[in-house]
Short mmCIF file of C-alpha atoms and ligand atoms in Angstrom, two decimals:
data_model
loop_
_atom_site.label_atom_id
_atom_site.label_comp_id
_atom_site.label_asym_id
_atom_site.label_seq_id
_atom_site.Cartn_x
_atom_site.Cartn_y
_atom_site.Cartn_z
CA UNK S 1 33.70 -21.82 -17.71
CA UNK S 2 30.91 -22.03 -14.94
CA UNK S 3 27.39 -21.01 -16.43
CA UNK S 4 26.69 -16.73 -15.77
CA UNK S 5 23.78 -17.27 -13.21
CA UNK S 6 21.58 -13.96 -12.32
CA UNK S 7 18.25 -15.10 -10.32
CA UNK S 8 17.25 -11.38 -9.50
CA UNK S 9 15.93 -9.26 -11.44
CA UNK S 10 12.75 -6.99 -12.40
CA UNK S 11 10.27 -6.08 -15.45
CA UNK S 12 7.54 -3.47 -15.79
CA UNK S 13 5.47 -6.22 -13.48
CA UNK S 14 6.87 -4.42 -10.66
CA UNK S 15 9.32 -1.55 -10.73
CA UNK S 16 12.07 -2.13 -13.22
CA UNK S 17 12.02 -0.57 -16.49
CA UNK S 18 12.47 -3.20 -19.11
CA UNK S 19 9.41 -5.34 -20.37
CA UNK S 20 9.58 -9.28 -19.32
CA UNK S 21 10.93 -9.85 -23.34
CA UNK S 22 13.32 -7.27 -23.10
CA UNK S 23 14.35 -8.16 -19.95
CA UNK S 24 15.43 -11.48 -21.42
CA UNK S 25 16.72 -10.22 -24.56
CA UNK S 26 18.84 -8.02 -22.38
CA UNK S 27 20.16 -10.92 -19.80
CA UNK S 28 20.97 -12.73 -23.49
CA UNK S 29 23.10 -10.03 -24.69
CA UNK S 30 24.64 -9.69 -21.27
CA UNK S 31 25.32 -13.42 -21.28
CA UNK S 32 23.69 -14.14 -18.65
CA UNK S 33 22.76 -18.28 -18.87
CA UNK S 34 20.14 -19.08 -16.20
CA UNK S 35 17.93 -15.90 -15.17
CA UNK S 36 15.13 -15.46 -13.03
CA UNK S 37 12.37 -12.76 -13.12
CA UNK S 38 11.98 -11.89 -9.36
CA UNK S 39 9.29 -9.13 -9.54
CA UNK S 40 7.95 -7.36 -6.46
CA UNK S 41 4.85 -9.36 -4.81
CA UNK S 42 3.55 -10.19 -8.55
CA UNK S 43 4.12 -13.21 -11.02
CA UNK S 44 2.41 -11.51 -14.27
CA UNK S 45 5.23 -11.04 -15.93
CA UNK S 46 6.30 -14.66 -16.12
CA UNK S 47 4.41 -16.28 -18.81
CA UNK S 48 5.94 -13.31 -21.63
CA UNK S 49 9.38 -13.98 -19.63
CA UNK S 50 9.14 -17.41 -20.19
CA UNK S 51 7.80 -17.26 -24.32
CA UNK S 52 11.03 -15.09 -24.74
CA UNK S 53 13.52 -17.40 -22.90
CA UNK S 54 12.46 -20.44 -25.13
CA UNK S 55 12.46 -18.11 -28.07
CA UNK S 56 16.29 -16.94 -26.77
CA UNK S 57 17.92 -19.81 -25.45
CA UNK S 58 18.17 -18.02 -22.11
CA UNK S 59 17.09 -20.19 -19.22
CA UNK S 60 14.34 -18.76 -17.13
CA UNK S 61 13.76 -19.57 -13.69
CA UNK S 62 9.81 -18.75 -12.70
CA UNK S 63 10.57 -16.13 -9.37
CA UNK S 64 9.04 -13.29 -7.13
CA UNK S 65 10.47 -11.30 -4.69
CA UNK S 66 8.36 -11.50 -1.40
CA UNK S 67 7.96 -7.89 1.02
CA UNK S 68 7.88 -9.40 4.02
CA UNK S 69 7.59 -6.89 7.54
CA UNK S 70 10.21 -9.24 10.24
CA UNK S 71 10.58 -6.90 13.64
CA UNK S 72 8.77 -3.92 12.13
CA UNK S 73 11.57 -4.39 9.57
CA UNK S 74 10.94 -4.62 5.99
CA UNK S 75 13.07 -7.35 4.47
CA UNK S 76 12.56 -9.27 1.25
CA UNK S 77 12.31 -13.19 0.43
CA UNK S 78 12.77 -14.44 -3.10
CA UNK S 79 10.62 -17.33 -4.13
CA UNK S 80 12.74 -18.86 -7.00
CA UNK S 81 11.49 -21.80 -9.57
CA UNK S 82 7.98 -21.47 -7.82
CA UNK S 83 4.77 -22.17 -9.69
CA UNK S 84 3.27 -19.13 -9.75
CA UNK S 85 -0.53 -20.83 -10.26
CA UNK S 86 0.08 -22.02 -6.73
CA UNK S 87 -3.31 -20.99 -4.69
CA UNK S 88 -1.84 -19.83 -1.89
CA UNK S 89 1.39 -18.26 -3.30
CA UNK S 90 -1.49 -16.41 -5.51
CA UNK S 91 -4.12 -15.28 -2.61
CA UNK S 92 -0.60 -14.66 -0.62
CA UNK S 93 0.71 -12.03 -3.38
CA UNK S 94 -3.41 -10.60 -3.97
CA UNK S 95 -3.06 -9.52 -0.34
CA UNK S 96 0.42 -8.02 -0.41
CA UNK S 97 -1.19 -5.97 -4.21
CA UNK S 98 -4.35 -4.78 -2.20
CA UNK S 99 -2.02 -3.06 0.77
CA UNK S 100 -0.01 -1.39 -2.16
CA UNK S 101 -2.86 0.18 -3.41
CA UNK S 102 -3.94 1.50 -0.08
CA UNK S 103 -0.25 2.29 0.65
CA UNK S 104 0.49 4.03 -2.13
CA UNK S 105 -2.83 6.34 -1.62
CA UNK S 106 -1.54 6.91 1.71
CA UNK S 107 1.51 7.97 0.26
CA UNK S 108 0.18 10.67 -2.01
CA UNK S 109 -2.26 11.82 0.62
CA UNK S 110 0.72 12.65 3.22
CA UNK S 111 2.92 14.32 0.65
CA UNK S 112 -0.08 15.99 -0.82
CA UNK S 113 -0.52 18.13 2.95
CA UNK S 114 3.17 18.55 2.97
CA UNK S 115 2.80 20.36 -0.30
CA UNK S 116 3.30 17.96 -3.02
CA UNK S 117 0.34 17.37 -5.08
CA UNK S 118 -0.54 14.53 -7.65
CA UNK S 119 1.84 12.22 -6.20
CA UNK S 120 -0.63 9.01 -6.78
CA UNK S 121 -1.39 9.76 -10.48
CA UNK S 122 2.16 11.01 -10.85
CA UNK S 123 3.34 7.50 -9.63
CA UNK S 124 0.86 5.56 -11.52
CA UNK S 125 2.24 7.34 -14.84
CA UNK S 126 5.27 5.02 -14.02
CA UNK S 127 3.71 2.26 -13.20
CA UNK S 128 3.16 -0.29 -15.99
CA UNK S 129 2.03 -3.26 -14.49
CA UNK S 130 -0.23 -4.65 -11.57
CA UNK S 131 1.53 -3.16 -8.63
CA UNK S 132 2.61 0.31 -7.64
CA UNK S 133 6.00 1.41 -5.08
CA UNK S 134 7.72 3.28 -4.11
CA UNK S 135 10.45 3.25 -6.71
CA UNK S 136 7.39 4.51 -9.12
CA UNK S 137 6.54 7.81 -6.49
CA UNK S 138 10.40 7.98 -6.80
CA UNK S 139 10.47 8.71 -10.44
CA UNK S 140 7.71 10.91 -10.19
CA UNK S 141 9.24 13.44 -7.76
CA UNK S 142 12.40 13.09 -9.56
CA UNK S 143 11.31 13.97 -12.31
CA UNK S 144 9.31 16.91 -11.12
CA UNK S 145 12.33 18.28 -9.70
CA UNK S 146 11.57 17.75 -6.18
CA UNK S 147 15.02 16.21 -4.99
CA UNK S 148 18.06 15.86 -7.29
CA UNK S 149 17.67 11.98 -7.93
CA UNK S 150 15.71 9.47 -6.98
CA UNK S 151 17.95 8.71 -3.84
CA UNK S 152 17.54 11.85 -2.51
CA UNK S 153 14.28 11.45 -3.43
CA UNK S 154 13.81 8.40 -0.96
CA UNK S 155 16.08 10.04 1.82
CA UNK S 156 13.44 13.33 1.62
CA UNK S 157 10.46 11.87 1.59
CA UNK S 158 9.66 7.95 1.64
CA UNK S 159 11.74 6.73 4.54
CA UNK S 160 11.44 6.58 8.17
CA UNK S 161 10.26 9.90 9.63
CA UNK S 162 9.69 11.28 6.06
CA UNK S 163 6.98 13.09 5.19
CA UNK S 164 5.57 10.29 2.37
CA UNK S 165 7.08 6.95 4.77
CA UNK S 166 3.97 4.66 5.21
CA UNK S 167 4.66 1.88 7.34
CA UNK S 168 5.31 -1.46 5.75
CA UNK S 169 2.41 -4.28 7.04
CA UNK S 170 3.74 -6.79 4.67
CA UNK S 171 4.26 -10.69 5.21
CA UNK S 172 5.35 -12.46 8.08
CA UNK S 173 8.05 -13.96 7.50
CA UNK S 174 7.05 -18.18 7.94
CA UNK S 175 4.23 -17.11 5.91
CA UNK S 176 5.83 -15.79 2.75
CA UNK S 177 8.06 -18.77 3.28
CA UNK S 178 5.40 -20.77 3.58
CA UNK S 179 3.70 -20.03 0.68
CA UNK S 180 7.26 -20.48 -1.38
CA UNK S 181 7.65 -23.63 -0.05
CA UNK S 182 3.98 -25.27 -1.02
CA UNK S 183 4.54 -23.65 -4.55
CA UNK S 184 7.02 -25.93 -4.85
CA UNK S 185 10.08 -23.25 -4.53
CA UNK S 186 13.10 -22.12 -2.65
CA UNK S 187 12.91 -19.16 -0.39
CA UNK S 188 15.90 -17.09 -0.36
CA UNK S 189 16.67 -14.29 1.32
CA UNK S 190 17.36 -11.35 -0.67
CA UNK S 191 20.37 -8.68 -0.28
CA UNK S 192 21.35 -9.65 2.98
CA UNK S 193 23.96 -6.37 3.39
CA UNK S 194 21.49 -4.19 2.16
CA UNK S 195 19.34 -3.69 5.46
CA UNK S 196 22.27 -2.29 7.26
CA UNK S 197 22.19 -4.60 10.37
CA UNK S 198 24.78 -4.83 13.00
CA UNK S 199 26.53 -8.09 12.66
CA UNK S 200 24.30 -9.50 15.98
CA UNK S 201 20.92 -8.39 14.03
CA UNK S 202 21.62 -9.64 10.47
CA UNK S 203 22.15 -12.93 12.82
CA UNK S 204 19.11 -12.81 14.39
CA UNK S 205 17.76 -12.83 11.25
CA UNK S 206 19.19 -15.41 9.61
CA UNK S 207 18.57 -17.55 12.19
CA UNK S 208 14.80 -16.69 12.03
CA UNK S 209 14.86 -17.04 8.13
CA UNK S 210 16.15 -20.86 8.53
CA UNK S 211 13.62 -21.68 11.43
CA UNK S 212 10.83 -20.78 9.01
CA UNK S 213 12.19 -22.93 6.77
CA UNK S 214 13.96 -20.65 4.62
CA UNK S 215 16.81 -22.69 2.18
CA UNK S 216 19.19 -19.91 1.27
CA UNK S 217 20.61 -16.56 0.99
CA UNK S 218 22.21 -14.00 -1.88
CA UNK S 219 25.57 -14.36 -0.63
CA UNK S 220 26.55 -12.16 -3.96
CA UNK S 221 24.13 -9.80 -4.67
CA UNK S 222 24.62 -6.28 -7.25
CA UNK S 223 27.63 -4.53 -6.53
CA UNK S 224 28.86 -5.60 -3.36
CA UNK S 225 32.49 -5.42 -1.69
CA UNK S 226 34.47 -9.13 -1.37
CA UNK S 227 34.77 -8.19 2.72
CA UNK S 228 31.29 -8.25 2.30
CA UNK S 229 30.80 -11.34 0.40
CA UNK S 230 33.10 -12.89 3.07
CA UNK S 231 30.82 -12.18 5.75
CA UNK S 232 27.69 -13.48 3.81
CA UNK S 233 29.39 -16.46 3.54
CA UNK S 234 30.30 -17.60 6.51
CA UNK S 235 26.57 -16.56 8.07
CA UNK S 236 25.67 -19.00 4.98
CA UNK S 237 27.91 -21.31 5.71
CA UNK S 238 27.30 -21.66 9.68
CA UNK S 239 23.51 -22.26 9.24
CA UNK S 240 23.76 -24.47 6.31
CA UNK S 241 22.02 -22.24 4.27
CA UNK S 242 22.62 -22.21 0.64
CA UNK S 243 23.83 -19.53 -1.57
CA UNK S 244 22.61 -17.35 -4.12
CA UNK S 245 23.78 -14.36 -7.13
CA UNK S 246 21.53 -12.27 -8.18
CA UNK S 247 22.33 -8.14 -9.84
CA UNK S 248 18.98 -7.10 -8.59
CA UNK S 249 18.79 -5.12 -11.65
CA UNK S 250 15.83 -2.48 -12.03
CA UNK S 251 16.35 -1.51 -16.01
CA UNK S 252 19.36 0.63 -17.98
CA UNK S 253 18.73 3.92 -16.15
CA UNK S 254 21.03 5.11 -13.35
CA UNK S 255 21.76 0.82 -13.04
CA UNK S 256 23.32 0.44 -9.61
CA UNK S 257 24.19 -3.64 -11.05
CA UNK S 258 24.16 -4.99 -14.55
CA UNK S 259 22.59 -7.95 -15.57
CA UNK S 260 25.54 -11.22 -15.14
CA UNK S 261 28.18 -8.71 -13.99
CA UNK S 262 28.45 -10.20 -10.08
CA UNK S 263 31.30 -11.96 -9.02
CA UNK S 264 30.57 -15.34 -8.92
CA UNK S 265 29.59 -17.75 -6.07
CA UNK S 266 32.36 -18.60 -3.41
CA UNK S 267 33.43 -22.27 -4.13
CA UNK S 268 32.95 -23.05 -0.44
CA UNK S 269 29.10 -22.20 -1.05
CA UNK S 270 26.39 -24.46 -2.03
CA UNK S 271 24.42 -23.37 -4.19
CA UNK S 272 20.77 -23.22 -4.34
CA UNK S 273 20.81 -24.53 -8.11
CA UNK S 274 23.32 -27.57 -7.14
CA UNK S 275 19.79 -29.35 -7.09
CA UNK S 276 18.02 -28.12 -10.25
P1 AMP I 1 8.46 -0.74 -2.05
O1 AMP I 1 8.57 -2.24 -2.07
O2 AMP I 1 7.31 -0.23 -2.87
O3 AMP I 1 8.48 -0.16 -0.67
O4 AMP I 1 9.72 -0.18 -2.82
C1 AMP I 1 10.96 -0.70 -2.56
C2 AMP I 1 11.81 -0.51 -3.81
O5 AMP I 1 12.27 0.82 -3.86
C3 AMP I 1 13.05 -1.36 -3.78
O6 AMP I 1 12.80 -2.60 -4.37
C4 AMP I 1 14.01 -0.57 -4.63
O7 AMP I 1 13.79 -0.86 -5.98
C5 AMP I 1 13.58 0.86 -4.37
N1 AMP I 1 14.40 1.56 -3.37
C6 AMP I 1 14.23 1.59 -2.03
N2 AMP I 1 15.13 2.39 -1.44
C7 AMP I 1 15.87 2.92 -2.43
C8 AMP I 1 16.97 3.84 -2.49
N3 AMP I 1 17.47 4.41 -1.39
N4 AMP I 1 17.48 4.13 -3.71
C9 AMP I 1 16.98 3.58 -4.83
N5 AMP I 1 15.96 2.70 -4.83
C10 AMP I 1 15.41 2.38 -3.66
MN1 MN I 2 12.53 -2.69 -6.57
MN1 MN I 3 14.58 -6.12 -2.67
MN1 MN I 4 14.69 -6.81 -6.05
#
């Protein structure tokens, strides 16, 4: 049997539901061998991550998920086995926290003159740790009843031409790498499929990624089609870019992906841990 790999996932750090220890407990019941916490923009979940993995026998691999803006774009970067005391990975992520805050006040201020009030203390309920998103306003309208679930939620109000959207101004993209790479990690781009590019753009991309520097992609990432994985693979394979698995799990609730349930790695891919 090949060891269950999952090197994405979140804690109350950032937006997912379970607590760094229960995270871990969870990936242990699941199976799951090698994990990494991947939180949004924020590392301060890693140190009670890490205290429960030694405590479990569940290998944790130190990790943060990057927002990076490419082409007006938002697309994310996962920094895996970084050191998170890294200087510049720290001022790096500080910078990405402070336009949060401001973003998310933006947020409530736009869907408070559209008629929704209390959106940024509504959000902050939900938010337990040191940065606030918009998976955290999501909760808050959902639960107020002001869209079905929280993906109508996003599709009324915090995307594109929505009344709560805020532009991302996040990293550049050789930055975040950047800072991955002198923190002594491997940048990976995150849920390639999920930024529904043509074929050309998710390309142009790609390419852009590996100029930066960039070592690898999720070429399996949640729940996602084996066409899919086919294609991921081959724009893997033709830049030499390594492959990664991760669930991208958010917590119990409404999971789109369990913890260790992907399918595994394509054989013909190399994987990013082939070096660990
Ligand atoms: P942010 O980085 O604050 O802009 O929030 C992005 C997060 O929102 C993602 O990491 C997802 O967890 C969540 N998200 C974005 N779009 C959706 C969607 N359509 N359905 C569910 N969750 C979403
Ligand atoms: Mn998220
Ligand atoms: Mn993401
Ligand atoms: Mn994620």
């Amino acid at each position: 049997m090949s060891r269950i790999y999952d090197l994405h996932a979140h804690s109350t750090a950032s937006d997912g539901t379970l607590s760094p220890s229960g995270l871990v407990a969870h990936a242990r019941d699941q199976g799951v061998e090698t994990l990494a916490l991947t939180d949004h923009d924020d590392t301060s979940g890693l140190a009670e991550a890490q205290e429960a993995a030694g405590r479990l026998g569940v290998e944790l691999v130190p990790g943060v998920e990057i927002s990076v803006t490419w082409n007006d774009l938002t697309v994310h970067v996962l920094g895996l086995r970084i050191d998170p005391e890294h200087p510049g990975l720290r001022r790096g992520l500080a910078g990405l926290r402070s336009f949060r805050d401001w973003r998310a006040e933006e947020i409530a201020r736009r869907l408070s003159a559209h008629g929704v009030p209390g959106a940024l203390e509504g959000a902050l309920h939900y938010a337990h740790g040191p940065i606030i998103s918009r998976t955290h306003f999501a909760r808050f309208l959902a639960a107020g009843g002001w869209a079905k679930d929280p993906a109508q939620v996003y599709r009324r109000y915090l995307v594109g031409g929505k009344p709560g959207h805020v532009p991302g101004r996040w990293a550049d993209m050789a930055q975040a790498v950047g800072w991955i790479n002198a923190a002594g990690g491997q940048a990976v781009l995150a849920h390639p499929a999920r930024y529904r590019l043509t074929a050309t753009r998710l390309g142009q991309l790609l390419d852009a990624f590996h100029a930066c520097d960039g070592m690898g992609m999720e070429v399996v990432s949640g729940r996602q089609t084996p066409t899919v994985t086919a294609h991921l693979l081959g724009c893997a394979l033709r830049r030499g870019l390594r492959g990664s698995v991760g669930s991208d799990y958010h917590g119990p609730e409404g999971a789109v992906a369990e913890l260790g349930r992907m399918a595994g790695l394509p054989p013909a891919s190399r994987p990013v841990w082939q070096t660990w």
